[in-house]
PDB file of N, CA, C and O in Angstrom:
ATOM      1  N   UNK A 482      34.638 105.311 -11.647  1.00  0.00           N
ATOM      2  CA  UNK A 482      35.135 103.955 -11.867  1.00  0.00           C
ATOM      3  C   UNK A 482      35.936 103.888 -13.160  1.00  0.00           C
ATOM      4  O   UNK A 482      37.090 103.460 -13.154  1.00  0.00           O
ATOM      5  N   UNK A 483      35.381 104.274 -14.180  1.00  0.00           N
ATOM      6  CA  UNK A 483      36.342 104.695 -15.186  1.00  0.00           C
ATOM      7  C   UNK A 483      37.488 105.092 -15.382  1.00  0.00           C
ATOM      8  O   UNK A 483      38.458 104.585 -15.944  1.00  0.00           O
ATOM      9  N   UNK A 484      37.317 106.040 -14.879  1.00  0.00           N
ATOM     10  CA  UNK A 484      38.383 107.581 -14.392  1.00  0.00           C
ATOM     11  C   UNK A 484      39.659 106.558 -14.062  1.00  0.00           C
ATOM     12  O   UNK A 484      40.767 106.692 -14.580  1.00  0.00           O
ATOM     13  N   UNK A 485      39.231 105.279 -12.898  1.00  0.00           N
ATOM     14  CA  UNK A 485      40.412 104.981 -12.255  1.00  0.00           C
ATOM     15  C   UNK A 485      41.108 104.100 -12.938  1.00  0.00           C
ATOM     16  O   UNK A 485      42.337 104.033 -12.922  1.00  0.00           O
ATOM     17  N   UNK A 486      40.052 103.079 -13.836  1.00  0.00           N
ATOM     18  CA  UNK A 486      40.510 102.316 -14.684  1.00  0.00           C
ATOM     19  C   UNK A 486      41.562 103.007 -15.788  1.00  0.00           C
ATOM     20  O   UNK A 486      42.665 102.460 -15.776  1.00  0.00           O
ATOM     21  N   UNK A 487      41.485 103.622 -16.320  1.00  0.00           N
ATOM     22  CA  UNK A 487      41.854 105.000 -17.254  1.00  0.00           C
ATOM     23  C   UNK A 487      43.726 105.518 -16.530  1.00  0.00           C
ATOM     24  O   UNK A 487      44.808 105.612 -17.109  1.00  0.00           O
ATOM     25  N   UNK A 488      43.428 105.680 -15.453  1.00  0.00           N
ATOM     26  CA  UNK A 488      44.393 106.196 -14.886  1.00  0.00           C
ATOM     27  C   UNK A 488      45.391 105.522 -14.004  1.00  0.00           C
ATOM     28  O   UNK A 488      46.359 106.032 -13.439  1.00  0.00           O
ATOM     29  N   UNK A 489      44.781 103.680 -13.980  1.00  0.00           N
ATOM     30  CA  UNK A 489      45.699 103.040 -13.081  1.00  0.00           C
ATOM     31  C   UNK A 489      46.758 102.765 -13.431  1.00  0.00           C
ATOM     32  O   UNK A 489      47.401 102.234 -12.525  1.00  0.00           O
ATOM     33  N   UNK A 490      47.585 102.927 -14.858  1.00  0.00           N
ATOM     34  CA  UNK A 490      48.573 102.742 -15.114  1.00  0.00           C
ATOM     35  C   UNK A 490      49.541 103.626 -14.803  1.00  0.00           C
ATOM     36  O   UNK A 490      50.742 103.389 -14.928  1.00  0.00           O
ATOM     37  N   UNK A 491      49.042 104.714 -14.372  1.00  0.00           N
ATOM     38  CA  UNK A 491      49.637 105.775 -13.429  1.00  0.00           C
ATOM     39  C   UNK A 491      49.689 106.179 -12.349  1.00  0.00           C
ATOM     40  O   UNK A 491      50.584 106.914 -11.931  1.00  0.00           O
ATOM     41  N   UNK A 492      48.408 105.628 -11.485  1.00  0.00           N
ATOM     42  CA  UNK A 492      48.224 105.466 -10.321  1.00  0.00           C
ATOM     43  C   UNK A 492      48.734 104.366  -9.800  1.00  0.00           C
ATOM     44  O   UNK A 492      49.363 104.540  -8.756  1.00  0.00           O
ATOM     45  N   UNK A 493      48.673 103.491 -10.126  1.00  0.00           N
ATOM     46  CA  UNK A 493      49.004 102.044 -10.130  1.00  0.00           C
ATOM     47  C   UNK A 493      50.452 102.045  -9.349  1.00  0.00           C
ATOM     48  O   UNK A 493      50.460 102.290  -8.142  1.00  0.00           O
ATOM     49  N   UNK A 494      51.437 101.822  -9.912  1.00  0.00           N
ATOM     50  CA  UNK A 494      52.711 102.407  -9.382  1.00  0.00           C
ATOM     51  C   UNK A 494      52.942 102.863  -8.564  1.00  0.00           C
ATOM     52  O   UNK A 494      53.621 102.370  -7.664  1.00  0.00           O
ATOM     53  N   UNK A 495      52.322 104.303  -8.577  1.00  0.00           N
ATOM     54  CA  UNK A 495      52.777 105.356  -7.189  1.00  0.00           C
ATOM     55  C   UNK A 495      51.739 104.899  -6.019  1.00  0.00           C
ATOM     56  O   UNK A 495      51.842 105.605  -5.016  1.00  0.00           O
ATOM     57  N   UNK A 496      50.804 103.913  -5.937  1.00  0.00           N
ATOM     58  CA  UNK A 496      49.942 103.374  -5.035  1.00  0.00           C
ATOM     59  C   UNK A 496      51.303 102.344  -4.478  1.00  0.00           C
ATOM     60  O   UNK A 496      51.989 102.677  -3.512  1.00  0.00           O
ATOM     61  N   UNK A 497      51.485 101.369  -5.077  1.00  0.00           N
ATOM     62  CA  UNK A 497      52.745 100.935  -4.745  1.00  0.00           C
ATOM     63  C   UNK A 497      53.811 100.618  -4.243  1.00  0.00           C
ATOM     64  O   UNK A 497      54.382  99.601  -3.849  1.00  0.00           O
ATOM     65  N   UNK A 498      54.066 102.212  -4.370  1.00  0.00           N
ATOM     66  CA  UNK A 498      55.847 102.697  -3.812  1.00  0.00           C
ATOM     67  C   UNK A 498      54.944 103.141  -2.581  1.00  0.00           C
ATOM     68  O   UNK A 498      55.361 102.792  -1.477  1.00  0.00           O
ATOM     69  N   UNK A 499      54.115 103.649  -2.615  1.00  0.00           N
ATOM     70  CA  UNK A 499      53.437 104.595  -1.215  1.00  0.00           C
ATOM     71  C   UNK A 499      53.212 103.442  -0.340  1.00  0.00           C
ATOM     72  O   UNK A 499      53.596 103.795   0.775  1.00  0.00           O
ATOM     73  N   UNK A 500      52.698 102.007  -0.284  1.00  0.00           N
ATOM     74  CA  UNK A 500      52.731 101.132   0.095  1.00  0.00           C
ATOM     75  C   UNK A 500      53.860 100.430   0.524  1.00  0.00           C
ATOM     76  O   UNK A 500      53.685  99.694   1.495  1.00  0.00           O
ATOM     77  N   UNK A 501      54.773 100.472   0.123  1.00  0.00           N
ATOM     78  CA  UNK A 501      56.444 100.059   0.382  1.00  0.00           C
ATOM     79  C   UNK A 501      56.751 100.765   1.301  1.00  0.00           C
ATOM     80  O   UNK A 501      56.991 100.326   2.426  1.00  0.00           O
ATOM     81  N   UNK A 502      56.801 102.080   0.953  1.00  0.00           N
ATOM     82  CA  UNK A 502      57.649 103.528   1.963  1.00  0.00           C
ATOM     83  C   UNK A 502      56.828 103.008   3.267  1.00  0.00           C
ATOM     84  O   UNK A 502      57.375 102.716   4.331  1.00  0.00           O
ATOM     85  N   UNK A 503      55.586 102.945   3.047  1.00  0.00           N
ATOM     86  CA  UNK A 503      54.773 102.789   4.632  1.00  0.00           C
ATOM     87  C   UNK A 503      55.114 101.766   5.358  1.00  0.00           C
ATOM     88  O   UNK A 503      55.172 101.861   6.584  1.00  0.00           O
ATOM     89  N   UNK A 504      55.453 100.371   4.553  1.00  0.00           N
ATOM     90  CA  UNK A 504      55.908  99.297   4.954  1.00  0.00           C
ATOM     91  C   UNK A 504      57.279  99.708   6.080  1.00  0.00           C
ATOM     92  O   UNK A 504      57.418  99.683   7.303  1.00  0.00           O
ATOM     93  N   UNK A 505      57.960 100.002   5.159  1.00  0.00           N
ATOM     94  CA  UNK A 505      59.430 100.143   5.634  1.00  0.00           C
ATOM     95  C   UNK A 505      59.327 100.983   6.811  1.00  0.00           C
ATOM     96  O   UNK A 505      60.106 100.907   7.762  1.00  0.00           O
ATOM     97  N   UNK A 506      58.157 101.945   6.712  1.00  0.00           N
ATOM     98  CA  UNK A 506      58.291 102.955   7.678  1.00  0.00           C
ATOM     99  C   UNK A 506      58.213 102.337   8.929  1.00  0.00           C
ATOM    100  O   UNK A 506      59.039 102.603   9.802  1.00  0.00           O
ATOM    101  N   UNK A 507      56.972 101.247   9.171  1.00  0.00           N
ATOM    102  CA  UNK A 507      56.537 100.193  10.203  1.00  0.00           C
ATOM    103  C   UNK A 507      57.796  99.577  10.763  1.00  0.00           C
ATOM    104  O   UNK A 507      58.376  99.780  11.830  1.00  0.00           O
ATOM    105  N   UNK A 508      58.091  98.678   9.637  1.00  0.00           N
ATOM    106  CA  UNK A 508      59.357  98.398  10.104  1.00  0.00           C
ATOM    107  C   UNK A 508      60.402  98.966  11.127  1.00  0.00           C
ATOM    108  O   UNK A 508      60.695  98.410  12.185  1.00  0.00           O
ATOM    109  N   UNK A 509      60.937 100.173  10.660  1.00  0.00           N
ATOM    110  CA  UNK A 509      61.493 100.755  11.231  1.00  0.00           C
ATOM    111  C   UNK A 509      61.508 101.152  12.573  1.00  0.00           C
ATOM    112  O   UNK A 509      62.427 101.030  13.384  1.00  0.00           O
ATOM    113  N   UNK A 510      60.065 101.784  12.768  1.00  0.00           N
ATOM    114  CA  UNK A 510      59.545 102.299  14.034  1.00  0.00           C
ATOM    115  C   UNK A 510      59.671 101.071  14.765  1.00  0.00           C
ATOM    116  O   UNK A 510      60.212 101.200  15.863  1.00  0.00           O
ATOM    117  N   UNK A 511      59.303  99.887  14.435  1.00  0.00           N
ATOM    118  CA  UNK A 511      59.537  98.575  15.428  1.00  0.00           C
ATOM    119  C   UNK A 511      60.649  98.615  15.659  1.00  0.00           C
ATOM    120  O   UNK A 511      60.997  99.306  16.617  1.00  0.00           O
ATOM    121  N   UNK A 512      61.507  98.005  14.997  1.00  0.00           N
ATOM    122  CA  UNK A 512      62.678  97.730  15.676  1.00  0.00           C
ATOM    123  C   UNK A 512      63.233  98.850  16.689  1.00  0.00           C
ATOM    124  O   UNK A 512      63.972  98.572  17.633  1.00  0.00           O
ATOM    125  N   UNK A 513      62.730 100.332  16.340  1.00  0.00           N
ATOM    126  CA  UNK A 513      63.046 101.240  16.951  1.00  0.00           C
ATOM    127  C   UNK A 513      62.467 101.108  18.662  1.00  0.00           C
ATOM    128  O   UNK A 513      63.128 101.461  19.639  1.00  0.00           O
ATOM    129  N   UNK A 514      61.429 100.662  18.691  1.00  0.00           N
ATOM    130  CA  UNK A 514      60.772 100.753  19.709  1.00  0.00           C
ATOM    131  C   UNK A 514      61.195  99.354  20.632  1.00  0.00           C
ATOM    132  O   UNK A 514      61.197  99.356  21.863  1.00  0.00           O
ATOM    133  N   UNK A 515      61.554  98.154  19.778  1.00  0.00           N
ATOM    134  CA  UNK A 515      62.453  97.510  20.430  1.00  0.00           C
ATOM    135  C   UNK A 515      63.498  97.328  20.905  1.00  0.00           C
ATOM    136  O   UNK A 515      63.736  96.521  21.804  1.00  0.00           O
ATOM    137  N   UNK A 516      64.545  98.308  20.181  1.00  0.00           N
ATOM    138  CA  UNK A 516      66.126  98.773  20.722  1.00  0.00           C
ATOM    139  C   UNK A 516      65.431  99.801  22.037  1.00  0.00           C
ATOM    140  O   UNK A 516      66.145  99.662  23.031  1.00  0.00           O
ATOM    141  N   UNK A 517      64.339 100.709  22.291  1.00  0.00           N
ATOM    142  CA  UNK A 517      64.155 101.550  23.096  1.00  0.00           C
ATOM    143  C   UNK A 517      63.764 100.608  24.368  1.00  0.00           C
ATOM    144  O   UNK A 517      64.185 100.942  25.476  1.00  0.00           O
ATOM    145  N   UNK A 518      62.868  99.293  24.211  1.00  0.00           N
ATOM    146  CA  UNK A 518      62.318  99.022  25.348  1.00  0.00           C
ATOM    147  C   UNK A 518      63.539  98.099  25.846  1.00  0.00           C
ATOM    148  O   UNK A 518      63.775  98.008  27.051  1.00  0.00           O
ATOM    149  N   UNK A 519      64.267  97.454  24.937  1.00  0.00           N
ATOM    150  CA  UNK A 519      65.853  96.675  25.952  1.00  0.00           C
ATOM    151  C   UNK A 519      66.279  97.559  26.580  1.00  0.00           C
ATOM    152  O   UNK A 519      66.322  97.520  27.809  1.00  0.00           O
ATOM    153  N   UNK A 520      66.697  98.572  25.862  1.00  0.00           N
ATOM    154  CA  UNK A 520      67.515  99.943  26.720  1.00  0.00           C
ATOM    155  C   UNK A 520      66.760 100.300  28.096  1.00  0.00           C
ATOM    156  O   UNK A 520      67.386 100.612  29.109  1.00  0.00           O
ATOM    157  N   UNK A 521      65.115 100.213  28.029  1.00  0.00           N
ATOM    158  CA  UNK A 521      64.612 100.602  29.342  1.00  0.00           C
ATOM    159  C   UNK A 521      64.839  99.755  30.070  1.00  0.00           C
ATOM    160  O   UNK A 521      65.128  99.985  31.244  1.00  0.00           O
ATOM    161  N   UNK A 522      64.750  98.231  29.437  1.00  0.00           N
ATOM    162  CA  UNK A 522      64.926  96.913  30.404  1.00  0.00           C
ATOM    163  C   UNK A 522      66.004  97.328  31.235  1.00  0.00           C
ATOM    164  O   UNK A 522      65.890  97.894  32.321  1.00  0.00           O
ATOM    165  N   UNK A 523      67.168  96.977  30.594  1.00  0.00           N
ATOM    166  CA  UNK A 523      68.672  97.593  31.060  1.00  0.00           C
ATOM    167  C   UNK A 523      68.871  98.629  32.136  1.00  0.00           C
ATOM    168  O   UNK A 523      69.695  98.602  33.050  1.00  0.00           O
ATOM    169  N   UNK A 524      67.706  99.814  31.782  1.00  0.00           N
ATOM    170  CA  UNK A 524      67.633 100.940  32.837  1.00  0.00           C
ATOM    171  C   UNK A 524      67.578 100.070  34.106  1.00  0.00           C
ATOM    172  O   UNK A 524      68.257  99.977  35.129  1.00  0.00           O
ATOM    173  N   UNK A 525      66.410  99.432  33.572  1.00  0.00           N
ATOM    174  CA  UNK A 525      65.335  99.343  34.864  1.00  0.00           C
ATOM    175  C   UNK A 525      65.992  97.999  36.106  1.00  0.00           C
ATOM    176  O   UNK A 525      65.795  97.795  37.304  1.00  0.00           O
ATOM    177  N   UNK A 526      66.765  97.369  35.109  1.00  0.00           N
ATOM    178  CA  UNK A 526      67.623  96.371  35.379  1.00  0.00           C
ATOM    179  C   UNK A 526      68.845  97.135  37.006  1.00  0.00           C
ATOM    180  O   UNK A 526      69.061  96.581  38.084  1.00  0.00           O
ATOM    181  N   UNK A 527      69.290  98.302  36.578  1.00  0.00           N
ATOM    182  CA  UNK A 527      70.131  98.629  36.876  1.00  0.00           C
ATOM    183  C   UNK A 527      69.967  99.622  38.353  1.00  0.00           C
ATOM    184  O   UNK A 527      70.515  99.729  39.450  1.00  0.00           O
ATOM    185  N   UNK A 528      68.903 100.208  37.620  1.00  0.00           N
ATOM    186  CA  UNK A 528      68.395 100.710  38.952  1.00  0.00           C
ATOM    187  C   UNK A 528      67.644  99.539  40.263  1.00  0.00           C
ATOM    188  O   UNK A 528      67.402  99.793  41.443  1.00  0.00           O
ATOM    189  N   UNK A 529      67.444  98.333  39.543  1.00  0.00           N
ATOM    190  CA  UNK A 529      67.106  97.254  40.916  1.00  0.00           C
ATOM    191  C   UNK A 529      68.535  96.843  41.753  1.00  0.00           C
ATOM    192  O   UNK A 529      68.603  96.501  42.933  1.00  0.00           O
ATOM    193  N   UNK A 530      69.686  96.986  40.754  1.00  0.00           N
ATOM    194  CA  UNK A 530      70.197  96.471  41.603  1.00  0.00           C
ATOM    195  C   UNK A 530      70.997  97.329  42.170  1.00  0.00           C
ATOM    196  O   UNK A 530      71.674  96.847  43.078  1.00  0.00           O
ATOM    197  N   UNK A 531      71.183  98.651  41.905  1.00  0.00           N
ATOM    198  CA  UNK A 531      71.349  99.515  42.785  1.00  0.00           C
ATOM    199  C   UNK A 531      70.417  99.937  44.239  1.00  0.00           C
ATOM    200  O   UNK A 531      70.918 100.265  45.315  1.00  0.00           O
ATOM    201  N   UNK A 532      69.295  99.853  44.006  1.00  0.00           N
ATOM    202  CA  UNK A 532      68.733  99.575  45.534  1.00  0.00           C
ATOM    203  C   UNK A 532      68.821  97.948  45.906  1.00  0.00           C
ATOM    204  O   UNK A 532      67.915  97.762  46.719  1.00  0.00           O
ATOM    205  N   UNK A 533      69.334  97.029  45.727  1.00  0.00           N
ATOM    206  CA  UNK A 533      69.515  95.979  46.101  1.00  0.00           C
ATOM    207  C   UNK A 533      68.494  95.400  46.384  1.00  0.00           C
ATOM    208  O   UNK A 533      68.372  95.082  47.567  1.00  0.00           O
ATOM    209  N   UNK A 534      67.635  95.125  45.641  1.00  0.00           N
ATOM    210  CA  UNK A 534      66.607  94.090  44.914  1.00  0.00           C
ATOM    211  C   UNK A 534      67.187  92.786  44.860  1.00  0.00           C
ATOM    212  O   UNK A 534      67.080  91.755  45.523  1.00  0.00           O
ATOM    213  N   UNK A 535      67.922  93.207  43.727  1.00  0.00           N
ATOM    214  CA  UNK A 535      69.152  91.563  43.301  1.00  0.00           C
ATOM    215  C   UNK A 535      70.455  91.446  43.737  1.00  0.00           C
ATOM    216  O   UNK A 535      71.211  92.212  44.334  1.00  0.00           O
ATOM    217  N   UNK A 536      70.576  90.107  43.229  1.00  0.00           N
ATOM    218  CA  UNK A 536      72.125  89.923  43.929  1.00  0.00           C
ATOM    219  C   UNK A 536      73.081  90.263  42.280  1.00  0.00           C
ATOM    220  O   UNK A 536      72.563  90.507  41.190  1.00  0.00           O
ATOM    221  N   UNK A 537      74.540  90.170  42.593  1.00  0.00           N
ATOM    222  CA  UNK A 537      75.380  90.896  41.938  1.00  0.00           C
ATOM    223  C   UNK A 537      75.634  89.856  40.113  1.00  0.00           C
ATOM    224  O   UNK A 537      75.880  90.042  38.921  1.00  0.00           O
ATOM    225  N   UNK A 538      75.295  88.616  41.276  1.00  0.00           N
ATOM    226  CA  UNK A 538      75.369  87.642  40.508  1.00  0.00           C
ATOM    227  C   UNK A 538      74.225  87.569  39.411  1.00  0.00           C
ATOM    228  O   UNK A 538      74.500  87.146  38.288  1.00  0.00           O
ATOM    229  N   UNK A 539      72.522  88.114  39.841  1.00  0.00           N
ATOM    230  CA  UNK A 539      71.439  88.086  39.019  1.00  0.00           C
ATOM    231  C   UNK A 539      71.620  89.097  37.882  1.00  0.00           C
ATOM    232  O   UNK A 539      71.480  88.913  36.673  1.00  0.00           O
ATOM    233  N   UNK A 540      71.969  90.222  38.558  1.00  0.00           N
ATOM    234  CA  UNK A 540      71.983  91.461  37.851  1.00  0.00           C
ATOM    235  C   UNK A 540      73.507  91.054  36.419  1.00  0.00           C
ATOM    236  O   UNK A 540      73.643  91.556  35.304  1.00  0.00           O
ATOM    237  N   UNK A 541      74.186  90.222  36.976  1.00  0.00           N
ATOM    238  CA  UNK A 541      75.442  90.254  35.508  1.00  0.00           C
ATOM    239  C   UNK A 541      74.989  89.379  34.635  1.00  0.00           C
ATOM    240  O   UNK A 541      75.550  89.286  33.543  1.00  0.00           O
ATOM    241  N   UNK A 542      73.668  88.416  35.022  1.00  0.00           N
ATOM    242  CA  UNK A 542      73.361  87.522  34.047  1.00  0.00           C
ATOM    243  C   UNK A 542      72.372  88.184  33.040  1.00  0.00           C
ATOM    244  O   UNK A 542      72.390  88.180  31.810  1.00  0.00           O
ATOM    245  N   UNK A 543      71.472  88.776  33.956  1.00  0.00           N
ATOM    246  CA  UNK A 543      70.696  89.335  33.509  1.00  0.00           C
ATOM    247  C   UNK A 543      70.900  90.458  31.837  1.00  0.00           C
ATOM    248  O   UNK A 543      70.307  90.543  30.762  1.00  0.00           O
ATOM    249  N   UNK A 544      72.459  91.338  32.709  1.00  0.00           N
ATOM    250  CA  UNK A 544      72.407  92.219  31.604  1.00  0.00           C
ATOM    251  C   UNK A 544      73.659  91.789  31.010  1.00  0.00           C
ATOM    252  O   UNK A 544      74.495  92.692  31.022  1.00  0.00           O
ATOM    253  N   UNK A 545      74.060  90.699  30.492  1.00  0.00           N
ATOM    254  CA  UNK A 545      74.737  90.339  29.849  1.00  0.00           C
ATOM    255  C   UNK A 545      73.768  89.970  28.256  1.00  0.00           C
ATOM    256  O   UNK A 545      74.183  90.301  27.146  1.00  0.00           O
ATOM    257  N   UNK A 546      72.111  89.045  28.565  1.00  0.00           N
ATOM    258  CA  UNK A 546      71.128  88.887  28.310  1.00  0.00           C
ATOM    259  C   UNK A 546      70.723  90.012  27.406  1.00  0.00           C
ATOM    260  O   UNK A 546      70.643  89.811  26.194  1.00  0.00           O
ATOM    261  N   UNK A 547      70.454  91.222  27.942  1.00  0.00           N
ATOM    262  CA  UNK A 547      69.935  92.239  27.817  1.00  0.00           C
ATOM    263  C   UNK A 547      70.509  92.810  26.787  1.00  0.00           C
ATOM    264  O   UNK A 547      69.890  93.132  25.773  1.00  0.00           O
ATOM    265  N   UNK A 548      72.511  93.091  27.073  1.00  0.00           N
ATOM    266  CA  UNK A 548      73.694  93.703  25.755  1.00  0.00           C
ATOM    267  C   UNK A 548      73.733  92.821  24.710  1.00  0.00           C
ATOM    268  O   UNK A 548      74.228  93.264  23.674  1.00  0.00           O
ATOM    269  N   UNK A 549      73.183  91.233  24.702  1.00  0.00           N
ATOM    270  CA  UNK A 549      73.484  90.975  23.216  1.00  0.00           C
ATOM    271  C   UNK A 549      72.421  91.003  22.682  1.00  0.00           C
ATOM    272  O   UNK A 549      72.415  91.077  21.454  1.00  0.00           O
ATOM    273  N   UNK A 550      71.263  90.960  23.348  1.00  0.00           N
ATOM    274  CA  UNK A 550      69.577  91.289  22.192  1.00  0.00           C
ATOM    275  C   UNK A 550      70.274  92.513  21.452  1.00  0.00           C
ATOM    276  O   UNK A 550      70.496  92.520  20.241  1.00  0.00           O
ATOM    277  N   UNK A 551      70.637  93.697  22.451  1.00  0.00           N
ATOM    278  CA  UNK A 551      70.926  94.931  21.766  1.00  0.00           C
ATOM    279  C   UNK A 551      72.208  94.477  20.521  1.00  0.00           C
ATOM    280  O   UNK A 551      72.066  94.769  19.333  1.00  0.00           O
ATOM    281  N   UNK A 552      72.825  94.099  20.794  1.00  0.00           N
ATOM    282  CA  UNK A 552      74.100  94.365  20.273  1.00  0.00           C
ATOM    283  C   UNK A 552      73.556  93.570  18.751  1.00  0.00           C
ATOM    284  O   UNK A 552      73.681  93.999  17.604  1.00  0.00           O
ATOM    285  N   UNK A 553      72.785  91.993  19.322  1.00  0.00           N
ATOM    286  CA  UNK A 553      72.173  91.304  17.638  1.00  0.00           C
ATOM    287  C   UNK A 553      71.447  92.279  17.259  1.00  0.00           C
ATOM    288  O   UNK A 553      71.841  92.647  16.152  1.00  0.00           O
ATOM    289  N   UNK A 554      70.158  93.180  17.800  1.00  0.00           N
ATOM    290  CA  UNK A 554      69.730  93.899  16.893  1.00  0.00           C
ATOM    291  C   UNK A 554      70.509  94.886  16.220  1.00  0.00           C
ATOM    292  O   UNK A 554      70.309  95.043  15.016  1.00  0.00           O
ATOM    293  N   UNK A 555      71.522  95.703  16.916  1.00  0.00           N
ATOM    294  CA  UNK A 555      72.173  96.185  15.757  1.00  0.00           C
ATOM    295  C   UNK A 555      72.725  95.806  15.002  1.00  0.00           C
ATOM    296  O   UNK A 555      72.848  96.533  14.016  1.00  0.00           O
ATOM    297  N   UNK A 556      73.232  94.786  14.991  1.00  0.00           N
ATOM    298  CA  UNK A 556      73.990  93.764  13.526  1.00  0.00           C
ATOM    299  C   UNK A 556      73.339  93.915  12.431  1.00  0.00           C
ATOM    300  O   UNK A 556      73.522  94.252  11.262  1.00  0.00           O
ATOM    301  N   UNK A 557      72.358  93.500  13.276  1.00  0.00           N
ATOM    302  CA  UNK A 557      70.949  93.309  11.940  1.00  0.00           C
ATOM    303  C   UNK A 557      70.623  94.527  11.509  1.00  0.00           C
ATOM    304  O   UNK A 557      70.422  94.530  10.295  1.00  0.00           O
ATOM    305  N   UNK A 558      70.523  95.312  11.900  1.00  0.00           N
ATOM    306  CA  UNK A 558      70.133  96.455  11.487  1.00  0.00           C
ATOM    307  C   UNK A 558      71.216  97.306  10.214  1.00  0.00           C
ATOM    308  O   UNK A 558      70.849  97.986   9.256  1.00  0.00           O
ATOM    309  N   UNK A 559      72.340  97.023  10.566  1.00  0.00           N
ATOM    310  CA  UNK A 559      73.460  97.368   9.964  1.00  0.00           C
ATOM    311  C   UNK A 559      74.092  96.764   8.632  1.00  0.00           C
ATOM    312  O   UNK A 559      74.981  97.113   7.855  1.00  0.00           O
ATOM    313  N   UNK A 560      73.023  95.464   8.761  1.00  0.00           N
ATOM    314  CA  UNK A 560      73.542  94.635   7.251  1.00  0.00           C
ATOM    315  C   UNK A 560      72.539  94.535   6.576  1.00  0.00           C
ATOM    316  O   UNK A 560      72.591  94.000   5.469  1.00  0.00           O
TER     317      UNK A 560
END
């Protein structure tokens, strides 16, 4: 208990930044995993209406929907 008291002005800090980096890391992986699951949407979108599931008309609304989530998340990502 000492020891840490003693040493948190050095520990202290690099506890910190290690806390940030992890933050950011989270971050990251999300949005990552959210640009991945539109993209599957989109797949999955595409392959319905290639076996004709939907009509031509569902499928352009749909992934019109689909390209600007993607397209805002990369904005965001980029600024």
């Amino acid at each position: 208990m000492i020891l840490r008291l003693l040493t948190l002005p050095i520990s202290g800090p690099i506890q910190g930044i290690t806390w940030i980096g992890e933050q950011i890391l989270e971050r990251a992986n999300a949005e990552l995993d959210d640009k991945e699951n539109l993209q599957k949407k989109l797949l999955a979108l595409q392959l319905a209406f290639d076996l004709g599931e939907m009509s031509e008309e569902e499928f352009e609304e749909q992934e019109e929907e689909l390209l600007l989530a993607i397209e805002e998340m990369e904005k965001n990502s980029q600024e």
